[in-house]
């Protein structure tokens, strides 16, 4: 305690004046000083000021544990998250609350702590899950937590996650994706025909046709209602989607799209308009694509039907998303209009569309002819 007894005396005074100087030091730096005539007042003021400085936001930052930061983060972002994202976070909370990071002070978290945490993850029982190839999703969530702490709690904090940590989180190699990640038009037609002839419910071949011819996401197509379909003018409005619960797999209709850019109008080719006219006559409610009971489709049922066709025809695909890649690639091959394809897919950035529609799709016969003339110009 820095309470110093001092005195001073003027020429006119016979006796020196006694006073007490209270000094407050934080981490060796004097942050406040005041003089008092009574020692008790100096002590009380000193304690009050010390509490004030040690209880300030900066001091709270120094003492905040990671698990306390995680509590605040979840509470703050929950209201802004869509339900599927909330589920994604909640299912992974044990990877943080029960980890070596939990009791670490936020102000002291460095790269070495991230390494220790990733090594702990690699020993977690879920590593043995057949489909588990990495803990990259957990690293992304940790990055979101630390960035939130920097943005809203301590702007001087440096997020220590680097490329090294993302690479460390991978422990099983992924087979490289084929450069021609799309269904050839002839194969797509054969696949749709297989679904039409081998599935009692016609919803699957109709769903596949819609996805192949519009590039819409499976969640957007399953969430389509007749109120959003205009057959007279030949377009549909993508304004809602289906969310499948990650635990129960139960479908829910949500009045949102994946992103703001995903809300869009899709023009329908004549083939799709004919399919929808036929479906409209059979409709039992406002849902366009339903199961045999007129209810929302379950994703695992769609995936099972689609994959059965791929297996039967000996095609290498095992995904519903392949339809979106197929539309993007073939549309770009035929139109050479990347912006139009981007708008159809509802992408906010062209680089994302380019990943869907491979760069090889930009090659046209004209490009090949010009190259041949340049190479063989003397022949």
PDB file of N, CA, C and O in Angstrom, residues 32 35 43 49 78 106 109 113 141 154 166 197 224-226 235 260 275 297 309 336 370:
ATOM      1  N   UNK A  32      -2.591   7.174 -10.162  1.00  0.00           N
ATOM      2  CA  UNK A  32      -3.351   8.187  -9.423  1.00  0.00           C
ATOM      3  C   UNK A  32      -2.600   8.559  -8.156  1.00  0.00           C
ATOM      4  O   UNK A  32      -1.914   7.733  -7.557  1.00  0.00           O
ATOM      5  N   UNK A  35      -3.496  13.889  -1.945  1.00  0.00           N
ATOM      6  CA  UNK A  35      -3.065  14.164  -0.575  1.00  0.00           C
ATOM      7  C   UNK A  35      -4.258  14.273   0.368  1.00  0.00           C
ATOM      8  O   UNK A  35      -5.319  14.780  -0.013  1.00  0.00           O
ATOM      9  N   UNK A  43      -6.326   5.992   3.086  1.00  0.00           N
ATOM     10  CA  UNK A  43      -6.447   4.537   2.891  1.00  0.00           C
ATOM     11  C   UNK A  43      -7.731   4.201   2.139  1.00  0.00           C
ATOM     12  O   UNK A  43      -7.729   3.401   1.203  1.00  0.00           O
ATOM     13  N   UNK A  49      -9.791   3.660  -5.372  1.00  0.00           N
ATOM     14  CA  UNK A  49      -9.171   3.858  -6.685  1.00  0.00           C
ATOM     15  C   UNK A  49      -8.550   2.580  -7.234  1.00  0.00           C
ATOM     16  O   UNK A  49      -8.647   2.290  -8.434  1.00  0.00           O
ATOM     17  N   UNK A  78     -26.086 -15.630 -30.490  1.00  0.00           N
ATOM     18  CA  UNK A  78     -27.209 -16.547 -30.660  1.00  0.00           C
ATOM     19  C   UNK A  78     -28.395 -15.880 -31.375  1.00  0.00           C
ATOM     20  O   UNK A  78     -29.037 -16.473 -32.249  1.00  0.00           O
ATOM     21  N   UNK A 106      -7.640 -15.255 -21.591  1.00  0.00           N
ATOM     22  CA  UNK A 106      -7.734 -14.764 -22.958  1.00  0.00           C
ATOM     23  C   UNK A 106      -6.529 -13.931 -23.350  1.00  0.00           C
ATOM     24  O   UNK A 106      -6.024 -14.043 -24.470  1.00  0.00           O
ATOM     25  N   UNK A 109      -3.507 -16.196 -24.467  1.00  0.00           N
ATOM     26  CA  UNK A 109      -3.615 -17.224 -25.500  1.00  0.00           C
ATOM     27  C   UNK A 109      -2.672 -16.909 -26.664  1.00  0.00           C
ATOM     28  O   UNK A 109      -2.729 -15.838 -27.260  1.00  0.00           O
ATOM     29  N   UNK A 113      -0.824 -22.439 -27.460  1.00  0.00           N
ATOM     30  CA  UNK A 113      -2.061 -22.950 -26.869  1.00  0.00           C
ATOM     31  C   UNK A 113      -2.958 -23.575 -27.944  1.00  0.00           C
ATOM     32  O   UNK A 113      -3.644 -24.566 -27.683  1.00  0.00           O
ATOM     33  N   UNK A 141     -14.522 -22.316 -35.889  1.00  0.00           N
ATOM     34  CA  UNK A 141     -15.353 -21.784 -34.810  1.00  0.00           C
ATOM     35  C   UNK A 141     -14.475 -21.070 -33.783  1.00  0.00           C
ATOM     36  O   UNK A 141     -14.827 -19.992 -33.292  1.00  0.00           O
ATOM     37  N   UNK A 154     -11.466  -6.766 -26.526  1.00  0.00           N
ATOM     38  CA  UNK A 154     -10.087  -6.276 -26.430  1.00  0.00           C
ATOM     39  C   UNK A 154      -9.512  -6.099 -27.825  1.00  0.00           C
ATOM     40  O   UNK A 154      -9.060  -7.051 -28.460  1.00  0.00           O
ATOM     41  N   UNK A 166      -4.570 -24.639 -39.274  1.00  0.00           N
ATOM     42  CA  UNK A 166      -5.592 -25.227 -40.146  1.00  0.00           C
ATOM     43  C   UNK A 166      -5.074 -26.514 -40.785  1.00  0.00           C
ATOM     44  O   UNK A 166      -5.820 -27.488 -40.940  1.00  0.00           O
ATOM     45  N   UNK A 197     -38.319 -44.284 -63.508  1.00  0.00           N
ATOM     46  CA  UNK A 197     -38.779 -45.662 -63.713  1.00  0.00           C
ATOM     47  C   UNK A 197     -38.595 -46.562 -62.492  1.00  0.00           C
ATOM     48  O   UNK A 197     -39.224 -47.623 -62.415  1.00  0.00           O
ATOM     49  N   UNK A 224     -39.881 -24.763 -51.858  1.00  0.00           N
ATOM     50  CA  UNK A 224     -40.676 -24.028 -52.846  1.00  0.00           C
ATOM     51  C   UNK A 224     -42.170 -24.253 -52.610  1.00  0.00           C
ATOM     52  O   UNK A 224     -42.623 -25.372 -52.373  1.00  0.00           O
ATOM     53  N   UNK A 225     -42.935 -23.167 -52.653  1.00  0.00           N
ATOM     54  CA  UNK A 225     -44.402 -23.254 -52.516  1.00  0.00           C
ATOM     55  C   UNK A 225     -45.057 -22.741 -53.796  1.00  0.00           C
ATOM     56  O   UNK A 225     -44.458 -21.957 -54.545  1.00  0.00           O
ATOM     57  N   UNK A 226     -46.285 -23.174 -54.016  1.00  0.00           N
ATOM     58  CA  UNK A 226     -46.983 -22.758 -55.225  1.00  0.00           C
ATOM     59  C   UNK A 226     -47.235 -21.255 -55.267  1.00  0.00           C
ATOM     60  O   UNK A 226     -47.349 -20.674 -56.350  1.00  0.00           O
ATOM     61  N   UNK A 235     -41.665 -18.121 -64.117  1.00  0.00           N
ATOM     62  CA  UNK A 235     -40.568 -17.951 -63.157  1.00  0.00           C
ATOM     63  C   UNK A 235     -40.997 -18.422 -61.769  1.00  0.00           C
ATOM     64  O   UNK A 235     -42.185 -18.575 -61.488  1.00  0.00           O
ATOM     65  N   UNK A 260     -28.350 -13.328 -48.271  1.00  0.00           N
ATOM     66  CA  UNK A 260     -29.217 -12.289 -48.841  1.00  0.00           C
ATOM     67  C   UNK A 260     -29.237 -12.383 -50.368  1.00  0.00           C
ATOM     68  O   UNK A 260     -30.267 -12.172 -51.016  1.00  0.00           O
ATOM     69  N   UNK A 275     -43.524 -29.788 -66.491  1.00  0.00           N
ATOM     70  CA  UNK A 275     -43.482 -30.657 -65.301  1.00  0.00           C
ATOM     71  C   UNK A 275     -44.281 -30.040 -64.169  1.00  0.00           C
ATOM     72  O   UNK A 275     -45.068 -30.702 -63.489  1.00  0.00           O
ATOM     73  N   UNK A 297     -40.088 -33.031 -47.653  1.00  0.00           N
ATOM     74  CA  UNK A 297     -39.178 -34.149 -47.898  1.00  0.00           C
ATOM     75  C   UNK A 297     -38.045 -34.173 -46.886  1.00  0.00           C
ATOM     76  O   UNK A 297     -37.542 -33.129 -46.481  1.00  0.00           O
ATOM     77  N   UNK A 309     -29.649 -44.235 -57.866  1.00  0.00           N
ATOM     78  CA  UNK A 309     -29.544 -44.094 -59.317  1.00  0.00           C
ATOM     79  C   UNK A 309     -28.101 -44.025 -59.776  1.00  0.00           C
ATOM     80  O   UNK A 309     -27.723 -44.653 -60.781  1.00  0.00           O
ATOM     81  N   UNK A 336     -21.395 -18.784 -72.065  1.00  0.00           N
ATOM     82  CA  UNK A 336     -20.144 -18.018 -71.863  1.00  0.00           C
ATOM     83  C   UNK A 336     -20.397 -16.746 -71.040  1.00  0.00           C
ATOM     84  O   UNK A 336     -19.614 -15.804 -71.080  1.00  0.00           O
ATOM     85  N   UNK A 370      -8.657 -20.322 -82.831  1.00  0.00           N
ATOM     86  CA  UNK A 370      -7.656 -19.248 -82.871  1.00  0.00           C
ATOM     87  C   UNK A 370      -6.290 -19.759 -82.430  1.00  0.00           C
ATOM     88  O   UNK A 370      -5.254 -19.377 -82.992  1.00  0.00           O
TER      89      UNK A 370
END
